[in-house]
XYZ file of C-alpha atoms in Angstrom:
748
model
C -5.885 -24.121 -26.485
C -3.279 -22.002 -25.850
C -3.666 -20.414 -21.907
C -1.350 -17.943 -22.551
C -3.868 -15.250 -21.265
C -3.742 -16.867 -17.556
C -1.625 -14.713 -14.480
C -1.136 -15.853 -11.054
C -0.481 -13.544 -8.256
C 2.413 -16.251 -6.885
C 5.632 -17.480 -8.327
C 7.174 -20.453 -7.880
C 10.612 -20.405 -6.095
C 13.080 -23.185 -7.953
C 16.648 -24.546 -6.017
C 15.601 -22.248 -2.854
C 16.611 -25.825 -0.805
C 18.651 -28.472 -2.229
C 16.465 -31.170 -3.340
C 18.788 -33.782 -1.057
C 17.935 -31.833 1.829
C 14.062 -31.348 1.050
C 13.739 -34.866 0.872
C 16.121 -35.895 3.883
C 13.634 -34.137 5.943
C 10.264 -34.916 4.236
C 11.536 -38.332 4.988
C 11.406 -38.068 8.855
C 8.839 -35.475 8.482
C 11.038 -33.166 10.355
C 9.804 -29.760 8.862
C 7.963 -27.800 11.374
C 5.181 -25.260 10.731
C 6.121 -21.899 11.064
C 9.222 -19.607 10.244
C 12.150 -21.308 8.977
C 14.757 -18.976 9.717
C 17.654 -21.319 8.179
C 15.897 -20.674 5.064
C 13.864 -17.390 5.387
C 10.383 -19.204 4.711
C 7.301 -19.939 6.164
C 6.025 -23.364 6.367
C 2.694 -23.906 6.096
C 2.805 -27.510 6.093
C 1.396 -29.437 9.086
C 2.531 -33.044 8.600
C 6.779 -32.581 8.480
C 7.204 -32.187 5.301
C 7.508 -29.622 2.156
C 7.374 -29.060 -1.336
C 6.701 -26.372 -3.516
C 7.957 -23.448 -2.497
C 6.056 -20.020 -3.566
C 6.550 -16.163 -3.300
C 3.509 -14.283 -2.769
C 4.174 -10.276 -1.940
C 7.679 -11.129 -1.326
C 7.224 -13.782 1.376
C 8.486 -17.619 0.716
C 6.043 -19.945 1.613
C 6.450 -23.281 1.548
C 3.545 -25.877 1.120
C 3.225 -29.732 1.922
C 4.807 -32.308 -0.225
C 2.783 -33.148 -3.121
C 1.167 -36.781 -1.801
C 1.947 -39.580 -4.198
C -1.372 -40.985 -4.611
C -5.178 -40.023 -3.493
C -5.029 -36.289 -5.073
C -8.446 -35.666 -5.494
C -9.815 -35.900 -9.696
C -6.951 -37.740 -10.456
C -7.990 -39.526 -13.596
C -10.488 -37.110 -14.764
C -10.125 -35.293 -17.952
C -8.235 -32.011 -17.874
C -11.820 -30.170 -18.465
C -13.676 -32.184 -15.688
C -10.950 -31.159 -13.225
C -12.829 -28.213 -11.756
C -13.334 -27.740 -8.060
C -17.174 -29.660 -6.784
C -17.809 -29.392 -3.357
C -17.820 -32.931 -1.366
C -21.345 -34.227 -0.582
C -22.514 -33.819 2.456
C -24.443 -36.283 4.004
C -28.190 -35.044 4.085
C -28.575 -36.348 7.948
C -25.560 -34.173 8.779
C -26.777 -31.272 6.284
C -30.410 -31.292 7.426
C -30.475 -32.590 11.065
C -32.728 -30.014 12.958
C -34.745 -30.664 10.093
C -35.135 -34.498 10.244
C -34.659 -35.010 13.768
C -36.519 -32.040 15.134
C -38.718 -34.302 17.094
C -36.506 -36.661 18.793
C -37.059 -36.818 22.660
C -33.465 -37.517 23.095
C -31.325 -35.035 20.480
C -28.211 -35.552 22.068
C -28.751 -39.516 21.610
C -29.790 -39.174 18.204
C -26.382 -36.543 17.563
C -23.986 -39.393 18.465
C -25.527 -41.524 16.628
C -25.269 -39.733 13.424
C -21.878 -38.547 14.555
C -20.935 -42.455 14.581
C -22.759 -43.291 11.325
C -20.760 -40.435 9.360
C -17.596 -40.810 11.718
C -14.973 -41.483 8.651
C -16.749 -38.032 6.587
C -16.446 -36.090 9.778
C -13.082 -36.895 10.946
C -11.738 -36.463 7.062
C -13.789 -33.102 7.090
C -12.063 -31.977 10.110
C -8.920 -32.986 8.612
C -8.668 -31.007 5.640
C -10.277 -28.211 7.595
C -7.207 -27.684 9.455
C -4.078 -29.261 7.193
C -5.930 -28.331 3.876
C -6.619 -30.720 0.811
C -4.994 -31.061 -3.194
C -7.196 -31.333 -6.085
C -6.126 -31.173 -9.372
C -7.243 -28.521 -11.600
C -7.217 -28.530 -15.309
C -4.098 -31.155 -14.862
C -2.411 -29.317 -12.274
C -1.883 -30.604 -8.620
C -3.101 -27.783 -6.680
C -3.075 -27.637 -2.542
C -5.594 -25.720 -0.615
C -5.326 -24.408 2.663
C -7.392 -25.505 5.096
C -8.735 -21.752 5.493
C -9.930 -22.275 1.685
C -11.286 -25.524 1.702
C -13.482 -24.260 4.817
C -14.583 -21.173 2.809
C -15.245 -23.522 -0.481
C -16.686 -26.519 1.008
C -19.006 -24.928 3.981
C -19.483 -21.049 3.717
C -22.473 -20.192 2.156
C -22.894 -16.590 0.395
C -25.607 -15.089 2.284
C -26.026 -12.708 -0.436
C -25.848 -14.538 -3.532
C -27.379 -17.416 -2.408
C -24.731 -19.758 -3.318
C -21.401 -21.548 -2.508
C -18.417 -19.781 -3.691
C -16.732 -19.941 -7.187
C -13.060 -21.563 -7.211
C -10.900 -18.680 -7.881
C -6.867 -18.859 -7.977
C -5.956 -15.762 -6.569
C -8.534 -16.417 -3.532
C -6.333 -19.584 -3.378
C -3.218 -17.630 -2.964
C -4.621 -14.910 -0.477
C -5.262 -17.965 2.143
C -2.096 -19.229 1.571
C -0.789 -15.937 2.151
C -3.235 -15.543 4.998
C -2.283 -19.071 6.582
C 1.781 -17.995 6.082
C 0.514 -14.928 8.291
C -0.848 -17.043 11.012
C 2.035 -19.392 10.880
C 4.880 -16.783 11.041
C 5.953 -16.013 14.885
C 7.296 -12.413 13.542
C 3.650 -11.810 12.328
C 0.926 -10.015 14.500
C -1.549 -10.488 11.318
C -2.394 -9.382 7.601
C -3.280 -6.218 6.094
C -5.148 -5.889 2.909
C -5.223 -2.669 0.941
C -8.628 -3.726 -0.517
C -10.255 -3.176 -3.877
C -13.802 -3.065 -4.384
C -14.227 -6.715 -5.635
C -11.868 -8.042 -2.841
C -14.516 -10.615 -1.137
C -12.230 -9.626 2.020
C -15.736 -9.282 4.256
C -16.863 -13.026 3.722
C -13.249 -14.657 3.464
C -12.463 -13.056 6.519
C -15.722 -13.854 8.266
C -15.220 -17.541 7.018
C -12.015 -17.561 8.821
C -13.436 -16.298 11.825
C -15.919 -19.160 12.045
C -13.395 -22.019 11.110
C -11.423 -21.407 14.354
C -14.333 -20.577 16.531
C -16.147 -23.868 15.898
C -12.896 -25.732 16.787
C -11.259 -23.868 19.694
C -12.180 -23.342 23.406
C -11.757 -20.490 25.557
C -11.225 -17.928 22.819
C -12.381 -14.940 21.722
C -13.225 -13.588 17.903
C -13.921 -9.586 18.006
C -15.345 -7.737 14.903
C -14.663 -4.299 14.295
C -15.532 -1.965 11.584
C -15.634 1.588 10.419
C -18.558 2.410 12.351
C -20.300 -0.006 14.949
C -23.283 -0.649 13.159
C -21.089 -2.169 10.357
C -19.769 -4.355 12.439
C -23.224 -5.628 13.355
C -24.209 -5.934 10.221
C -21.460 -8.222 9.273
C -21.803 -10.255 12.225
C -25.582 -10.863 11.403
C -25.141 -11.303 7.573
C -21.556 -12.833 7.014
C -21.356 -14.922 10.482
C -24.673 -16.012 11.654
C -26.244 -16.661 8.559
C -23.544 -18.749 7.213
C -23.257 -20.985 10.487
C -26.920 -21.551 10.310
C -25.879 -23.347 6.951
C -23.104 -25.853 8.613
C -23.900 -29.210 8.947
C -24.339 -30.355 12.219
C -21.036 -31.638 13.065
C -19.760 -27.840 12.845
C -22.255 -26.496 15.176
C -20.727 -26.767 18.261
C -23.303 -26.439 21.419
C -24.560 -22.808 21.972
C -26.370 -20.767 23.939
C -28.679 -17.684 23.882
C -31.321 -17.222 21.053
C -32.087 -19.281 18.459
C -30.396 -16.547 15.884
C -28.139 -14.993 17.878
C -28.002 -10.838 17.741
C -25.147 -9.351 19.631
C -23.073 -12.756 20.388
C -22.720 -16.154 18.960
C -21.122 -18.149 22.197
C -20.176 -21.641 21.598
C -20.854 -23.228 25.279
C -23.461 -25.552 26.747
C -26.938 -24.453 28.191
C -26.166 -24.538 31.990
C -29.335 -26.230 33.143
C -28.120 -29.741 34.787
C -26.231 -29.354 38.240
C -24.517 -32.522 39.861
C -25.128 -33.288 43.741
C -21.779 -31.018 44.204
C -23.551 -27.835 41.994
C -20.871 -28.195 39.137
C -22.160 -28.390 35.596
C -22.297 -32.008 34.801
C -19.742 -33.265 31.753
C -22.736 -33.571 29.457
C -23.227 -29.733 29.900
C -19.237 -28.859 28.683
C -19.340 -26.659 25.815
C -16.233 -24.805 23.802
C -16.783 -21.210 25.777
C -15.634 -19.327 23.018
C -17.328 -16.002 21.646
C -17.756 -14.258 18.476
C -19.040 -10.501 19.268
C -19.088 -7.518 17.284
C -17.474 -4.125 19.254
C -17.866 -0.267 18.850
C -15.805 1.339 16.805
C -13.376 3.278 19.096
C -9.794 3.195 20.119
C -10.178 1.071 22.656
C -12.942 -1.153 21.002
C -11.459 -4.355 22.225
C -8.711 -2.999 24.422
C -7.702 -5.246 27.289
C -8.888 -8.455 25.865
C -7.217 -11.449 24.446
C -8.719 -12.518 21.132
C -7.181 -15.928 19.580
C -7.935 -13.928 15.921
C -9.537 -10.336 15.283
C -11.264 -9.057 12.307
C -10.763 -5.560 11.533
C -12.641 -4.358 8.179
C -12.553 -1.021 6.833
C -10.088 0.318 9.143
C -9.062 3.059 6.806
C -12.589 4.469 6.872
C -12.711 5.190 10.255
C -13.265 8.571 12.319
C -10.898 7.401 14.879
C -6.880 7.926 14.348
C -5.855 4.346 13.088
C -2.305 4.502 13.796
C -3.276 4.892 17.171
C -6.015 2.276 16.632
C -3.551 -0.166 16.158
C -1.225 0.813 18.876
C -3.418 -0.049 21.328
C -5.107 -3.310 20.328
C -1.187 -4.658 18.783
C -1.088 -5.045 22.508
C -3.782 -7.477 22.762
C -2.261 -9.761 20.361
C 1.024 -9.936 21.809
C 2.077 -11.272 25.550
C 5.942 -10.047 26.421
C 7.992 -10.980 22.844
C 5.127 -13.568 22.125
C 2.562 -13.005 19.697
C -0.592 -14.884 21.121
C -3.027 -14.006 18.461
C -3.447 -12.950 15.006
C -5.534 -10.088 13.205
C -7.022 -10.080 10.063
C -7.685 -6.549 9.060
C -8.248 -4.776 5.704
C -10.169 -1.852 4.102
C -10.465 0.369 1.023
C -8.667 3.965 1.281
C -10.001 7.098 1.773
C -7.969 9.960 -0.074
C -5.073 11.685 1.828
C -6.689 14.969 2.789
C -9.793 13.141 4.340
C -8.025 10.575 6.672
C -6.488 8.185 3.999
C -2.936 9.376 5.002
C -3.126 7.563 8.345
C -4.151 4.277 6.669
C -1.493 4.779 4.159
C 1.235 5.196 7.068
C 0.084 1.913 8.466
C -0.249 0.262 5.191
C 3.410 1.437 4.256
C 4.708 0.496 7.672
C 3.303 -2.639 7.202
C 5.248 -3.542 4.048
C 7.698 -6.473 4.198
C 10.378 -4.334 2.513
C 10.542 -2.179 6.003
C 11.266 -5.753 8.043
C 14.075 -4.743 10.750
C 16.475 -7.280 11.903
C 14.387 -8.555 14.305
C 12.094 -10.293 11.117
C 9.281 -7.360 12.492
C 7.848 -4.491 10.317
C 7.275 -1.317 12.043
C 3.434 -2.356 12.784
C 4.137 -6.100 13.202
C 1.375 -6.850 10.395
C 2.373 -8.176 6.777
C 0.450 -6.090 4.347
C -0.630 -7.322 1.107
C -2.027 -5.499 -1.937
C -3.836 -7.737 -5.012
C -4.589 -6.005 -7.984
C -8.088 -5.438 -9.485
C -7.110 -7.136 -12.177
C -7.037 -10.081 -10.405
C -10.495 -9.518 -8.785
C -12.687 -8.854 -11.862
C -15.986 -10.926 -11.772
C -16.412 -12.421 -15.027
C -13.118 -12.658 -15.738
C -12.082 -16.241 -14.640
C -11.830 -19.149 -16.768
C -13.759 -22.174 -15.705
C -10.938 -23.557 -13.919
C -10.714 -20.563 -11.717
C -7.475 -19.086 -13.263
C -7.519 -14.935 -13.988
C -8.203 -14.299 -17.850
C -5.619 -11.354 -17.683
C -4.791 -11.012 -21.531
C -6.870 -11.193 -24.076
C -7.165 -15.009 -25.337
C -6.365 -16.103 -28.620
C -9.937 -16.948 -28.937
C -13.211 -16.881 -27.003
C -13.577 -18.938 -24.116
C -16.199 -19.503 -21.274
C -16.045 -17.775 -18.089
C -16.720 -18.726 -15.059
C -20.348 -18.136 -15.350
C -20.197 -20.014 -18.410
C -20.489 -16.711 -20.612
C -17.998 -16.731 -23.599
C -15.390 -14.151 -23.629
C -12.848 -12.373 -25.861
C -11.158 -10.165 -23.482
C -9.167 -10.292 -20.422
C -9.254 -8.037 -17.820
C -6.234 -6.054 -18.287
C -7.982 -4.196 -21.126
C -11.093 -4.413 -19.555
C -9.744 -1.815 -17.152
C -7.582 -0.119 -19.713
C -11.008 0.595 -21.702
C -12.446 2.037 -18.261
C -9.532 4.142 -17.836
C -9.119 5.747 -21.149
C -13.275 6.169 -21.354
C -12.333 8.914 -17.891
C -12.768 12.293 -19.533
C -11.117 14.166 -16.409
C -8.838 13.752 -14.040
C -11.601 13.705 -11.154
C -13.114 10.793 -13.164
C -9.931 8.850 -13.587
C -8.985 9.120 -9.846
C -12.722 7.793 -8.937
C -12.038 4.569 -11.261
C -8.452 4.003 -9.721
C -9.690 4.452 -6.610
C -12.493 1.565 -7.271
C -10.615 -0.474 -9.325
C -6.805 0.161 -7.857
C -4.173 -1.669 -10.109
C -1.074 -0.436 -8.324
C -1.256 0.277 -4.294
C -0.824 4.023 -4.819
C -3.937 4.239 -7.223
C -6.378 3.335 -3.828
C -5.183 6.507 -1.985
C -5.754 8.437 -5.185
C -7.614 11.820 -4.395
C -10.887 11.089 -6.238
C -12.584 14.084 -5.430
C -9.637 15.923 -7.201
C -9.478 18.436 -4.562
C -5.324 17.653 -4.375
C -4.614 19.179 -7.414
C -1.549 17.971 -7.838
C -2.203 13.986 -6.821
C -1.922 13.149 -10.439
C -1.412 9.429 -11.275
C 2.156 10.447 -12.438
C 2.747 12.151 -9.116
C 1.551 9.300 -7.159
C 3.382 6.956 -9.230
C 6.493 8.674 -8.756
C 6.328 8.822 -5.074
C 5.796 5.121 -5.226
C 8.677 4.488 -7.419
C 11.023 6.358 -4.852
C 10.204 5.124 -1.665
C 12.033 1.965 -3.037
C 14.511 3.614 -5.774
C 15.318 6.026 -3.355
C 17.785 3.535 -0.922
C 19.593 2.288 -4.579
C 22.996 3.542 -5.400
C 21.830 5.096 -8.701
C 19.742 7.345 -6.549
C 22.466 8.142 -4.074
C 24.683 8.573 -6.671
C 22.505 11.526 -8.010
C 20.752 13.371 -5.545
C 22.534 14.555 -2.442
C 23.229 17.166 -0.147
C 25.380 20.066 0.634
C 25.988 23.636 2.377
C 27.147 27.000 0.737
C 29.927 28.972 2.370
C 31.286 32.342 1.486
C 35.028 31.480 0.543
C 37.345 32.184 3.099
C 34.639 34.071 4.967
C 34.038 36.624 2.945
C 30.772 38.070 2.390
C 29.465 38.667 -1.030
C 32.449 37.325 -2.955
C 32.244 33.750 -4.040
C 30.595 30.542 -3.189
C 31.987 27.092 -2.189
C 29.704 24.123 -2.087
C 30.539 21.907 0.403
C 28.774 18.520 0.379
C 27.624 16.512 3.527
C 24.691 14.388 5.078
C 23.450 17.349 7.363
C 23.378 19.771 4.344
C 20.263 21.941 4.117
C 20.261 21.777 0.313
C 19.514 19.120 -2.210
C 20.163 18.488 -5.540
C 19.793 16.510 -8.086
C 22.488 15.502 -10.712
C 21.197 13.346 -13.127
C 24.346 11.011 -14.960
C 26.269 12.835 -12.111
C 26.301 16.443 -13.945
C 24.295 19.628 -12.380
C 22.482 21.552 -14.616
C 24.543 24.644 -14.393
C 27.930 23.838 -15.095
C 31.196 24.102 -12.800
C 32.432 26.934 -15.156
C 29.046 28.672 -15.275
C 29.047 29.244 -11.443
C 30.394 32.080 -9.254
C 29.912 34.235 -12.739
C 28.012 37.112 -12.869
C 27.437 40.278 -15.040
C 27.605 44.071 -13.555
C 25.193 46.091 -14.893
C 25.248 49.710 -13.369
C 27.888 48.979 -10.957
C 25.266 46.087 -9.536
C 25.704 42.191 -9.369
C 23.183 40.338 -12.077
C 22.996 36.729 -13.014
C 24.092 34.582 -15.789
C 22.464 32.306 -16.133
C 18.718 33.182 -16.024
C 18.007 31.602 -19.302
C 18.710 28.002 -17.660
C 17.532 28.231 -14.679
C 15.380 30.092 -11.477
C 14.414 29.991 -7.990
C 11.341 30.464 -5.795
C 11.197 30.860 -2.615
C 8.530 31.408 0.043
C 10.361 33.434 2.448
C 9.659 33.449 6.464
C 10.611 36.478 8.659
C 10.391 35.458 12.187
C 13.369 33.958 14.120
C 12.995 30.702 15.417
C 14.713 31.667 18.836
C 12.088 34.077 19.133
C 8.759 31.835 18.159
C 10.481 28.185 18.697
C 8.561 26.708 16.069
C 6.483 27.815 12.623
C 6.906 27.546 9.055
C 9.838 26.743 7.096
C 11.628 28.560 4.431
C 10.662 27.074 1.011
C 13.253 27.012 -1.513
C 12.887 25.117 -5.075
C 15.292 25.598 -8.224
C 14.052 24.100 -11.483
C 15.416 24.700 -15.116
C 14.100 25.943 -18.019
C 13.719 24.133 -21.159
C 16.627 26.267 -22.938
C 18.199 23.920 -25.873
C 21.202 24.840 -24.186
C 20.503 22.352 -21.428
C 20.898 18.579 -22.071
C 17.423 16.790 -22.390
C 17.849 14.979 -19.014
C 18.396 18.732 -17.801
C 15.214 20.034 -19.414
C 12.194 21.075 -17.214
C 13.658 19.472 -13.871
C 13.459 20.618 -10.864
C 17.098 20.169 -9.632
C 17.222 22.044 -6.178
C 15.168 21.665 -2.862
C 15.649 23.444 0.349
C 12.768 23.280 3.404
C 14.168 24.695 6.208
C 14.040 27.165 8.995
C 17.428 28.744 10.258
C 17.796 29.859 13.564
C 17.929 33.810 12.495
C 15.844 35.329 9.517
C 19.429 36.700 8.477
C 20.375 33.020 8.264
C 17.804 32.241 5.971
C 18.398 35.347 4.026
C 21.955 34.292 3.697
C 20.950 31.036 1.618
C 19.226 32.528 -0.786
C 21.806 35.102 -1.569
C 24.800 32.173 -1.316
C 22.472 30.092 -4.021
C 21.788 32.752 -6.189
C 25.379 33.748 -6.372
C 26.856 30.651 -6.538
C 24.694 29.171 -9.468
C 24.412 32.625 -11.293
C 20.522 32.226 -11.181
C 17.718 34.536 -10.431
C 14.906 34.265 -8.064
C 11.275 34.999 -7.873
C 10.540 35.405 -4.335
C 6.816 35.956 -2.581
C 6.681 39.910 -0.927
C 3.623 39.165 1.109
C 6.725 39.188 3.816
C 9.007 41.585 2.081
C 12.019 41.270 4.053
C 13.865 38.682 2.076
C 13.287 41.306 -0.983
C 14.118 44.357 1.163
C 17.456 42.687 2.213
C 18.559 41.568 -1.205
C 17.997 44.947 -2.847
C 19.924 46.151 0.624
C 23.043 43.769 -0.282
C 22.939 44.938 -3.718
C 21.128 41.965 -5.240
C 18.237 44.163 -6.976
C 18.895 42.625 -10.020
C 18.780 38.703 -9.150
C 15.278 39.477 -8.061
C 12.715 38.828 -10.775
C 9.607 41.262 -11.526
C 6.369 40.207 -11.518
C 6.119 37.718 -14.416
C 2.307 38.109 -14.971
C 2.300 42.004 -15.003
C 4.057 44.730 -17.566
C 6.364 46.982 -16.310
C 4.213 49.751 -16.390
C 1.752 47.832 -14.411
C 3.661 46.789 -11.553
C 3.110 48.548 -7.787
C 5.554 51.173 -6.539
C 7.077 48.306 -4.214
C 6.911 45.866 -7.027
C 9.366 48.038 -8.846
C 11.348 48.807 -5.945
C 12.122 45.261 -4.863
C 10.991 42.823 -7.434
C 9.119 39.634 -6.621
C 5.341 38.789 -6.714
C 2.430 38.907 -4.238
C 0.397 35.784 -3.494
C -3.594 37.262 -3.934
C -6.683 36.037 -4.608
C -5.962 36.663 -8.135
C -2.885 35.299 -9.134
C -2.998 32.317 -6.962
C -4.917 30.294 -9.191
C -2.245 31.487 -11.701
C 0.516 30.208 -9.718
C -1.143 27.158 -9.041
C -1.836 26.207 -12.272
C 1.794 26.577 -13.884
C 2.807 23.747 -11.210
C -0.189 21.807 -12.362
C 0.633 21.771 -15.945
C 3.810 21.023 -15.343
C 3.226 17.918 -13.424
C 0.930 16.527 -15.544
C 2.787 17.234 -18.488
C 6.272 16.090 -17.048
C 5.514 13.217 -14.622
C 5.381 10.610 -16.723
C 2.977 7.726 -15.190
C 5.398 5.011 -16.661
C 8.081 6.373 -14.536
C 11.729 4.794 -14.305
C 14.882 5.981 -13.320
C 16.143 7.928 -16.564
C 12.505 10.251 -16.938
C 12.701 11.397 -13.289
C 11.375 15.177 -13.078
C 11.572 15.587 -9.309
C 13.433 13.167 -7.024
C 12.950 14.845 -4.327
C 10.177 12.523 -2.051
C 9.475 15.229 0.661
C 8.390 17.751 -2.170
C 6.655 15.452 -3.908
C 4.633 14.112 -1.038
C 3.849 17.764 0.277
C 2.676 18.772 -3.316
C 0.456 15.965 -3.324
C -1.426 16.694 -0.400
C -1.926 20.490 -1.398
C -5.211 22.154 -1.716
C -5.861 25.804 -1.405
C -6.787 25.683 1.801
C -3.838 24.145 3.597
C -1.863 26.831 1.451
C -0.161 28.378 4.402
C 1.601 25.278 5.724
C 2.978 24.202 2.095
C 5.911 26.718 1.636
C 7.902 24.151 -0.301
C 5.041 23.849 -2.413
C 4.541 27.318 -3.029
C 7.801 28.010 -3.625
C 7.484 25.481 -6.412
C 4.477 27.245 -7.695
C 6.782 30.457 -7.807
C 9.748 28.284 -9.543
C 7.886 27.296 -11.954
C 6.144 30.799 -12.699
C 9.931 32.026 -13.274
C 11.385 29.339 -15.671
C 7.855 29.264 -18.039
C 9.113 31.942 -20.137
C 9.517 31.186 -24.111
C 13.682 30.693 -24.480
C 15.200 31.941 -27.084
C 16.403 29.348 -29.059
C 20.226 28.738 -29.591
C 22.648 25.890 -30.031
C 23.208 23.630 -27.127
C 26.020 23.773 -24.987
C 27.246 20.077 -24.716
C 28.869 19.331 -21.598
C 30.360 16.046 -21.332
C 31.539 13.910 -18.714
C 34.552 12.006 -20.018
C 35.503 10.881 -16.807
C 32.644 9.440 -14.980
C 33.073 9.562 -11.047
C 31.182 9.685 -7.831
C 29.340 12.613 -6.799
C 31.660 13.823 -4.304
C 34.830 13.538 -6.260
C 32.831 15.158 -9.200
C 32.483 18.047 -6.696
C 35.770 18.614 -5.402
C 36.565 21.670 -7.888
C 34.221 24.031 -6.258
């Protein structure tokens, strides 16, 4: 039967290291656990060998060499090669029940341990080093952490031991790599609702706590109550199910409440007042902590467990800045953090968590190898975490199988997780329900940060996908060849004449030139009509500006809002298809003086010979335009007939922002984003390449309108270009000699 329905979150890297080099070091067992700088990979093998190299989330991870014999389930049929727990001897499993009446309990423990010495030694070996088994004919390595979880961690809510799942196996390999890598302070998982993060992290804390001396394992959650619940339900309950050899001596209550301490009860003293050797213990502690900025500050955890940190009321960026120091001593990483959380919308605290997540991405690593946070972030799409969509061996049923198959519960299914989630999204009737669905089951990382209440009206899937796409794309040469900065100056310094464009990295204007061409051809620039002795724009049918001006000088007030200016094209057929309905110009700047700001608006209008629709709640910009002879460059209020204009609107042009027309302004931009911003984004269908503007729009709400000058300007620009354009034969502007942006602009 075809298994084409399967997908993994890892892929195997071939030929990364010459085979003769691998074998040479394998023979001498010379590969060291940890980061290997020579081959830029993390080795999680502890036996000096390496074999398969996996790429998980762009981290190269070397597994141990596959053993030549002794792999579990070897010789069984492929159908029978499925995970089964090793049988634990009953005297270990039920020790307290069988021997509760023993007078010399320590002697009995030693007797049982001696009887099952080989089983105990093998168990601890696999807990540390991992295990090999055949799964459906393929030899599979599982890390020590995943072995411990599958073999010993009893799921308290389900009353069962875990099902084997390949994505979970890969996540544990990722975790082990984070622990091994001396450039990594820990892992940060951007969670979906079914990620099993709480139980996998609790298992990992227990795995170390029962093995290490003099160690501290704090647990923090979004609120203190939840940290205590994790401790009770996911630490204590599974721990009490462990076989006897995995239960170190401990003090305190039979069922611990506030802490789990592995230490001997100090009841026997020697003649010199020292605890006897029999009373020796691990001196290790697991405990929940308060949810504060300084939760476990000043401690030195071996591993910390930090759950739902993206949903706390504290500043999570500040929290991590404090607690990162707990895990690091000088240049040495002394402890590791296991972090994870679902996300909240940006306007209710999600922005800080998004910053932490993005600054932990491997793509942000500096030359030192560290990310800005020290953490390594990972996202696992919801397609790989849907209960009921794993086959009997534990592989994801991603695509629809060719014929019905049994899932992990033994039920017949004929649909994959991809179609299942596609159908759930298609059934959503509005943006609010769609965002809710995508936040519950995120399939790309930006889904997790969507505004499920739809209070951020512009945070659509298309917008969020564009923002995410631009994060990597804007570092490419293709982006840099189409988006550039510039300033505008009067030719020969003579005001109100012609304008020259001066490209430069510190320019106040940003422009978008798809295929190396701006939407207003050079022969159309610096040209204007003269009506009644006044200049008027020639290219109003092609583009327009929207402006949210400011009045006060920086030198007087020191800080304040920016002047937002956005240029957009129309849908005129004189424009090429990739220039139509495009946001081609962005300006979000606060000059030293009001006069500087006015000058930039005038120069932009004159250079491109396009009109402007300014907000005139602050009318000084419109007044200055009229005074300088540019009244005909200022559009009248497009929502009113000429007879309905107020005296000020007739005199100056422009448009007020009022409670009655703000919804119309918002709707104009909303319609543009929903219709023009494709969910399937690529470099050929970008309608706004300006990350700052897009991000501000995704955060926009009516309540914070006053702080989003550039978004308000975008609304005005869209309204200014929304009029139905007359159909004309297109003017084709050919780039017969493609060159760089800078040389393209030499004629200006």
